[in-house]
C-alpha angles and dihedrals in degrees: 000000000000123000133190132192119209111204110187133127091217108089091195092057089046093052093048090051091048093051091050092047092050098041095047095035092231096151129019093224138015135187125193131210127187089188120056090204091063090052090051090051091051092049092049093047090051098039093130098035104090092180091058094050124088124244091215137022121203102204128194116210104207109064133133122255098003110028126193094269091051089049092053093048093050093041089054091061093064107016094103089058093055115112090230138030115254124203115216125203120188111224112192144151087222116111092180109136089215090062091050092048092046091051089056090061089073111079092204094053103096099188152344114241124191119221135276101064124217130196091253092052092050091045089056090060092068 
């Protein structure tokens, strides 16, 4: 069973991603968060529960309160304790080369995807 978390403060982007995932059966389950802090709490609370953890996280960068960079910094503090390895893909409308380069400094970030998403792009995150 494959599971993806969508962390994005834009509910429209979230819904589009959910529709693509469901329609094209890309992942078996998905969970959406409009607040990155809530996703971090969930991950920490389920640190030893591999079945509850996602295989992939699609992470937006530009969010209020806890942005994508803050999420990565906090995730890095406990990721080695997780009962399963999680691949993170940054999904952003940013085309700033600095953001792309910075994302490559995190070994567990597997790619930088520009919005908008397509079924093929999501499928390639599996």
